[in-house]
Coordinates of C-alpha atoms in Angstrom, one line a residue:
X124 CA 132.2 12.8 -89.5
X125 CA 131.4 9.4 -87.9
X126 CA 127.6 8.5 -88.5
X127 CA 126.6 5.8 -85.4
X128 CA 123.8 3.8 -87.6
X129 CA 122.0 2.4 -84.3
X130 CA 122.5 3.3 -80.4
X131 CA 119.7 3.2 -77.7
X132 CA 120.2 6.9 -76.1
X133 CA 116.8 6.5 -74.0
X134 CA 118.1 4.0 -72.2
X135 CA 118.1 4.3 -68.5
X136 CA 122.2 4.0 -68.0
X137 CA 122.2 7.2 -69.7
X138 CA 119.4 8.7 -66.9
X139 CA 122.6 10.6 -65.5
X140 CA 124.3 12.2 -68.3
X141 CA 122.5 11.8 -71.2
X142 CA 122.6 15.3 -72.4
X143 CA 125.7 16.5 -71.4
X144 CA 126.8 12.8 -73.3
X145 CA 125.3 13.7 -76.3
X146 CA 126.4 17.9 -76.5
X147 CA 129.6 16.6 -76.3
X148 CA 129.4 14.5 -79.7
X149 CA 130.2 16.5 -82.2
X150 CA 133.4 18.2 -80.7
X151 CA 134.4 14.4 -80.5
X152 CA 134.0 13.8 -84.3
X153 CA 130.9 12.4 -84.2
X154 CA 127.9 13.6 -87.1
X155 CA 124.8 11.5 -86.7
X156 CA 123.4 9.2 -84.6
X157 CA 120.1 6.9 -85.3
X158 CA 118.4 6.1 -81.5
X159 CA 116.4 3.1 -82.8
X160 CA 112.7 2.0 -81.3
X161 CA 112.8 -1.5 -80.0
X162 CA 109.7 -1.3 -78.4
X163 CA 106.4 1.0 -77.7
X164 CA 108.1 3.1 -74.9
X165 CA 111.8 3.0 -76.7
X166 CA 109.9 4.0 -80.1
X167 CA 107.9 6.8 -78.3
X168 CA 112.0 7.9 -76.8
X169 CA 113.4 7.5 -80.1
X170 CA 111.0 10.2 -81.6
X171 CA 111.5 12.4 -78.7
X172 CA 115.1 12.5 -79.2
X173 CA 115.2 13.6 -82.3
X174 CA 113.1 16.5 -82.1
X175 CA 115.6 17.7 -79.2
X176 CA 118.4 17.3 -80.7
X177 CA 119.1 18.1 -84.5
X178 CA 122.2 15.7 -84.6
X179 CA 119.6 12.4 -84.0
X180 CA 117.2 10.4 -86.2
X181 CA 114.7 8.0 -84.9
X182 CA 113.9 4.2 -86.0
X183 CA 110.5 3.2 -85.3
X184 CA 110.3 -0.4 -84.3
X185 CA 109.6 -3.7 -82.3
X186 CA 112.4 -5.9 -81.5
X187 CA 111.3 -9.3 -81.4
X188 CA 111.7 -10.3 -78.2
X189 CA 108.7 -7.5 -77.6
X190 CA 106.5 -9.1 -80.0
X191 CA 103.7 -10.7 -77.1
X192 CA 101.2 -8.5 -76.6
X193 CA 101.4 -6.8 -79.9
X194 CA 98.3 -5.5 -81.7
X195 CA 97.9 -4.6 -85.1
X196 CA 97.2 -0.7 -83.6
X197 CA 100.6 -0.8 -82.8
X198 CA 101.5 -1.2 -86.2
X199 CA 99.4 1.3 -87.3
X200 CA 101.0 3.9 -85.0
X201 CA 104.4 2.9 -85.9
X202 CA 103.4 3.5 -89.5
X203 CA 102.2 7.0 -88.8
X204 CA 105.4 7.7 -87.3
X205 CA 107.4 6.8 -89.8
X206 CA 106.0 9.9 -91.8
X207 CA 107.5 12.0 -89.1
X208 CA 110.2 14.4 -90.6
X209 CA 113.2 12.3 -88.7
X210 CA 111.8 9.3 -88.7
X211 CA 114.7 7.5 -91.2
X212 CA 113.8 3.5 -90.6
X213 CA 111.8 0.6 -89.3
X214 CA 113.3 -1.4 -87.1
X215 CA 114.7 -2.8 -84.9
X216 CA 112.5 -6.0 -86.5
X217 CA 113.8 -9.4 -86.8
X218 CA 114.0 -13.1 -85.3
X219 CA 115.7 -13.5 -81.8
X220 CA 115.9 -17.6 -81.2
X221 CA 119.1 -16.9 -78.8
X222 CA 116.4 -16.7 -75.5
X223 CA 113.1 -18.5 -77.0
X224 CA 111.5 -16.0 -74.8
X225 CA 108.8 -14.9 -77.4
X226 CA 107.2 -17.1 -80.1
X227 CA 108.8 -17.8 -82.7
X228 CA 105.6 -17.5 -84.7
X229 CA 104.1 -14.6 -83.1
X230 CA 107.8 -13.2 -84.4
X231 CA 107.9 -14.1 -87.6
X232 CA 104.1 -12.4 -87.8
X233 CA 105.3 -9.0 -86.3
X234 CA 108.6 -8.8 -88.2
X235 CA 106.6 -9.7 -91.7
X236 CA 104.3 -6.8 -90.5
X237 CA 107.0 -4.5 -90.0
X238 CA 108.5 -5.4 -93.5
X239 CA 105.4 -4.6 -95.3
X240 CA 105.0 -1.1 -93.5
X241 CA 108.8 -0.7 -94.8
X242 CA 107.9 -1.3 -98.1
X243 CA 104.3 0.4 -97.7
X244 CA 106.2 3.7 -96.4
X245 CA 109.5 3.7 -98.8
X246 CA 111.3 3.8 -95.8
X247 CA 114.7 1.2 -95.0
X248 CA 114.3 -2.1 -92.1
X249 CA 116.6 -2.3 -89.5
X250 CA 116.9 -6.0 -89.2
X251 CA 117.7 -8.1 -85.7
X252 CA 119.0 -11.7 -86.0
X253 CA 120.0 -13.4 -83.9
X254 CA 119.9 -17.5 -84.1
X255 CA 117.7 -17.3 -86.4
X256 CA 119.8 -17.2 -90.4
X257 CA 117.8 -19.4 -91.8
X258 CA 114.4 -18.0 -91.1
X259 CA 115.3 -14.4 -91.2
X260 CA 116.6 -14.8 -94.7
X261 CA 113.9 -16.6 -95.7
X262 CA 111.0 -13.9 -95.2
X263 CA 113.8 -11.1 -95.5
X264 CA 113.5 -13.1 -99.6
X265 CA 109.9 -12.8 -99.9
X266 CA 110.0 -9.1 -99.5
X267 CA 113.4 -7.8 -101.8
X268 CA 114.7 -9.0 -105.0
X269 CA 118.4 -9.4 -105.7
X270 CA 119.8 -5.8 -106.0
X271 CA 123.3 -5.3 -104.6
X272 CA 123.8 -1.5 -105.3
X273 CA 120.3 -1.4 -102.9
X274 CA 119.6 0.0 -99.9
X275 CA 116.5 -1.8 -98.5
X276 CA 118.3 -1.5 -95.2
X277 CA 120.8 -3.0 -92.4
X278 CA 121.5 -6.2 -90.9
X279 CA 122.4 -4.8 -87.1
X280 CA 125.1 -6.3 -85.4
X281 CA 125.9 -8.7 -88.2
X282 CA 126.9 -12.2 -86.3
X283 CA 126.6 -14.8 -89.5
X284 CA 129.2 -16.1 -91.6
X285 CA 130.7 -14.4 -94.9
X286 CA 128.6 -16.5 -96.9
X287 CA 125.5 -15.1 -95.5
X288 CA 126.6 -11.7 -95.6
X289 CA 127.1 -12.4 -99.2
X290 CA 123.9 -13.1 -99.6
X291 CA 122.7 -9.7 -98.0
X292 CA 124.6 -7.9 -99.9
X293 CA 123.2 -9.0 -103.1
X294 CA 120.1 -8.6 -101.8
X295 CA 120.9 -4.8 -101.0
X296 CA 121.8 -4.8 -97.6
X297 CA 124.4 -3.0 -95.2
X298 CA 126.5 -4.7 -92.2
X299 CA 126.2 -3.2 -88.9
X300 CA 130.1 -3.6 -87.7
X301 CA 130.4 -2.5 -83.7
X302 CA 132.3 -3.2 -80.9
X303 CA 131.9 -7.0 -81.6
X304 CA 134.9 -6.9 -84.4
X305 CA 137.4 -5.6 -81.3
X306 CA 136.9 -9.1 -79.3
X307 CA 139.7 -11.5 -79.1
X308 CA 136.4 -13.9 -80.3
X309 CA 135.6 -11.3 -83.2
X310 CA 137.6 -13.7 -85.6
X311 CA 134.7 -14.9 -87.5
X312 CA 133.6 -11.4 -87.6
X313 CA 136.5 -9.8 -89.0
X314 CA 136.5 -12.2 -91.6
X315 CA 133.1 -10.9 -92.6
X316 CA 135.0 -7.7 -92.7
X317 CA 137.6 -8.7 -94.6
X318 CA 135.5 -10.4 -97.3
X319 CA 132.8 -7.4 -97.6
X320 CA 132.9 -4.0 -99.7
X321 CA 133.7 -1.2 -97.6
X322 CA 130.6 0.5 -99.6
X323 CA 128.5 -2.5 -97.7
X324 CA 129.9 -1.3 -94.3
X325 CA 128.0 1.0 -91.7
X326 CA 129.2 1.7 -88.2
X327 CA 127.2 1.0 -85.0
X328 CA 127.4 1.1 -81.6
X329 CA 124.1 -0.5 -79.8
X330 CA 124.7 1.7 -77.2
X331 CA 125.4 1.2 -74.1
X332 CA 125.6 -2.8 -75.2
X333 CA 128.4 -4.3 -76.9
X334 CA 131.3 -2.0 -75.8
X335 CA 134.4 -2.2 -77.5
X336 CA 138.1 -2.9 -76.1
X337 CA 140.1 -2.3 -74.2
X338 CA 136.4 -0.9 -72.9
X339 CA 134.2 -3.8 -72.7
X340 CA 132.8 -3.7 -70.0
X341 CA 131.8 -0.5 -69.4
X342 CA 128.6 1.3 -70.6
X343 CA 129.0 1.5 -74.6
X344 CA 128.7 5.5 -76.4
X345 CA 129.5 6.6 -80.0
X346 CA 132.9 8.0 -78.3
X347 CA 134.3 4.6 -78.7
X348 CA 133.7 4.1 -82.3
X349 CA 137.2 5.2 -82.7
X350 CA 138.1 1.4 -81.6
X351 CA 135.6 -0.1 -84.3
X352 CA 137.0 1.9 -86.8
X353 CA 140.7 1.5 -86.2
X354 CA 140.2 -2.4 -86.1
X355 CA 138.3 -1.7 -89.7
X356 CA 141.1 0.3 -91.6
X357 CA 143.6 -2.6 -89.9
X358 CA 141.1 -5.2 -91.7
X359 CA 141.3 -3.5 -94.5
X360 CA 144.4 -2.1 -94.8
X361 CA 143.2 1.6 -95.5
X362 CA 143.3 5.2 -93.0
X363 CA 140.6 5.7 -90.4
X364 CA 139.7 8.8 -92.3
X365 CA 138.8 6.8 -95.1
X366 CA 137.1 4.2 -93.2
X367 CA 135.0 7.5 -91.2
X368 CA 134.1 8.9 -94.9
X369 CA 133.6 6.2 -96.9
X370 CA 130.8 4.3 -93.8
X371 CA 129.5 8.2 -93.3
X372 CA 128.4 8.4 -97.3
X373 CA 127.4 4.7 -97.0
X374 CA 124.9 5.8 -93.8
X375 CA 123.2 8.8 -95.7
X376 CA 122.6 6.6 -98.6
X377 CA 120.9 4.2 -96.6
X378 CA 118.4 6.4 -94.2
X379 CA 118.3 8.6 -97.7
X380 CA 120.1 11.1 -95.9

């Protein structure tokens, strides 16, 4: 079944429907979902989704644009949670230079925290990069060796060039691949696609961002990962059903599913 690697369930566009929305999931081919922390309160949602439903893991995790303010008690209490049951990843962590709405050094502290918990707790980083390839690569370097059958965890929303996700893949790294890849400007991005192992590929959605067509700009759900993955087994010139099993296994192997 499809395995959604990263949506943001708690969200308030989903105030209205969010359970019916997520009962209806499985009937529509979809496994798994990951609701990933981006913040205190998201983290805190995150958990309490996936002790309601049995379908949905949690990532624990401060996105960097929600880095001010940040004490190292925080860190603490994310690192308790990730010995919760369904706790399955750090993240979202990372560098976001798009805004420059946070500072970049207060960042780069918070995200290197979050890396050593990863490492601390055995458990995979969910990594957030935007505008920011050189840096992110940089510390992501200082914490994992070269090991391309690895999985130390998942660049989300992967927006670099195929040379860089070269690089993460050696490292040990999945590509998140969402509705990004179905925009008339996904070129670059299908190239990425193109260029990487399928066995390097996870599916995402960011929900309710980054909608796919012909849906883009309506509020984004796991039901429209059949876009993503039609545009993949184009790319790569294989079925959907192959594209659904093989990112599925690639998934569990990651959150050690």
């Amino acid at each position: 079944m499809i395995f959604d690697t990263h949506a943001h369930y708690s969200d308030s566009s989903f105030d209205i429907d969010r359970h019916s929305l997520l009962m209806s999931m499985e009937e529509n081919g979809i496994g798994n979902i990951v609701e990933v922390g981006a913040g205190i309160n998201s983290t805190k949602n995150a958990i309490s989704l996936s002790e309601k439903y049995n379908f949905i893991y949690a990532a624990v995790g401060i996105h960097p644009q929600e880095t001010e303010g940040i004490k190292e008690t925080d860190m603490e209490w994310l690192k308790s949670l990730a010995l919760k049951e369904k706790t399955v990843a750090i993240g979202e962590t990372g560098l976001d230079y798009h805004r420059d709405s946070a500072d970049r050094q207060i960042q780069k502290k918070w995200f290197m925290r979050q890396l050593e918990i990863a490492r601390e707790t055995g458990l995979p980083v969910i990594i957030h990069s935007r505008d920011a390839a050189e840096d992110t690569l940089n510390i992501i370097k200082k914490f994992y060796k070269a090991n391309p059958e690895g999985a130390y965890g998942v660049v989300h929303c992967f927006s670099y060039s195929t040379e860089i996700a070269k690089i993460y893949i050696n490292l040990g790294f999945y590509l998140g691949i969402g509705g990004v890849i179905t925009f008339k400007n996904g070129r670059k991005l299908a190239e990425v696609v193109s260029a990487t192992p399928i066995n390097r590929l996870v599916l995402e959605t960011d929900a309710p961002y980054l909608t796919p067509e012909p849906y883009r700009n309506d509020r984004n759900s796991s039901l429209y990962l059949k876009y993503v993955i039609e545009k993949i087994a184009e790319i790569k010139g294989i079925s959907c059903k192959e594209v659904i099993d093989i990112t599925e296994k690639n998934a569990k192997k990651l959150y050690r599913l």
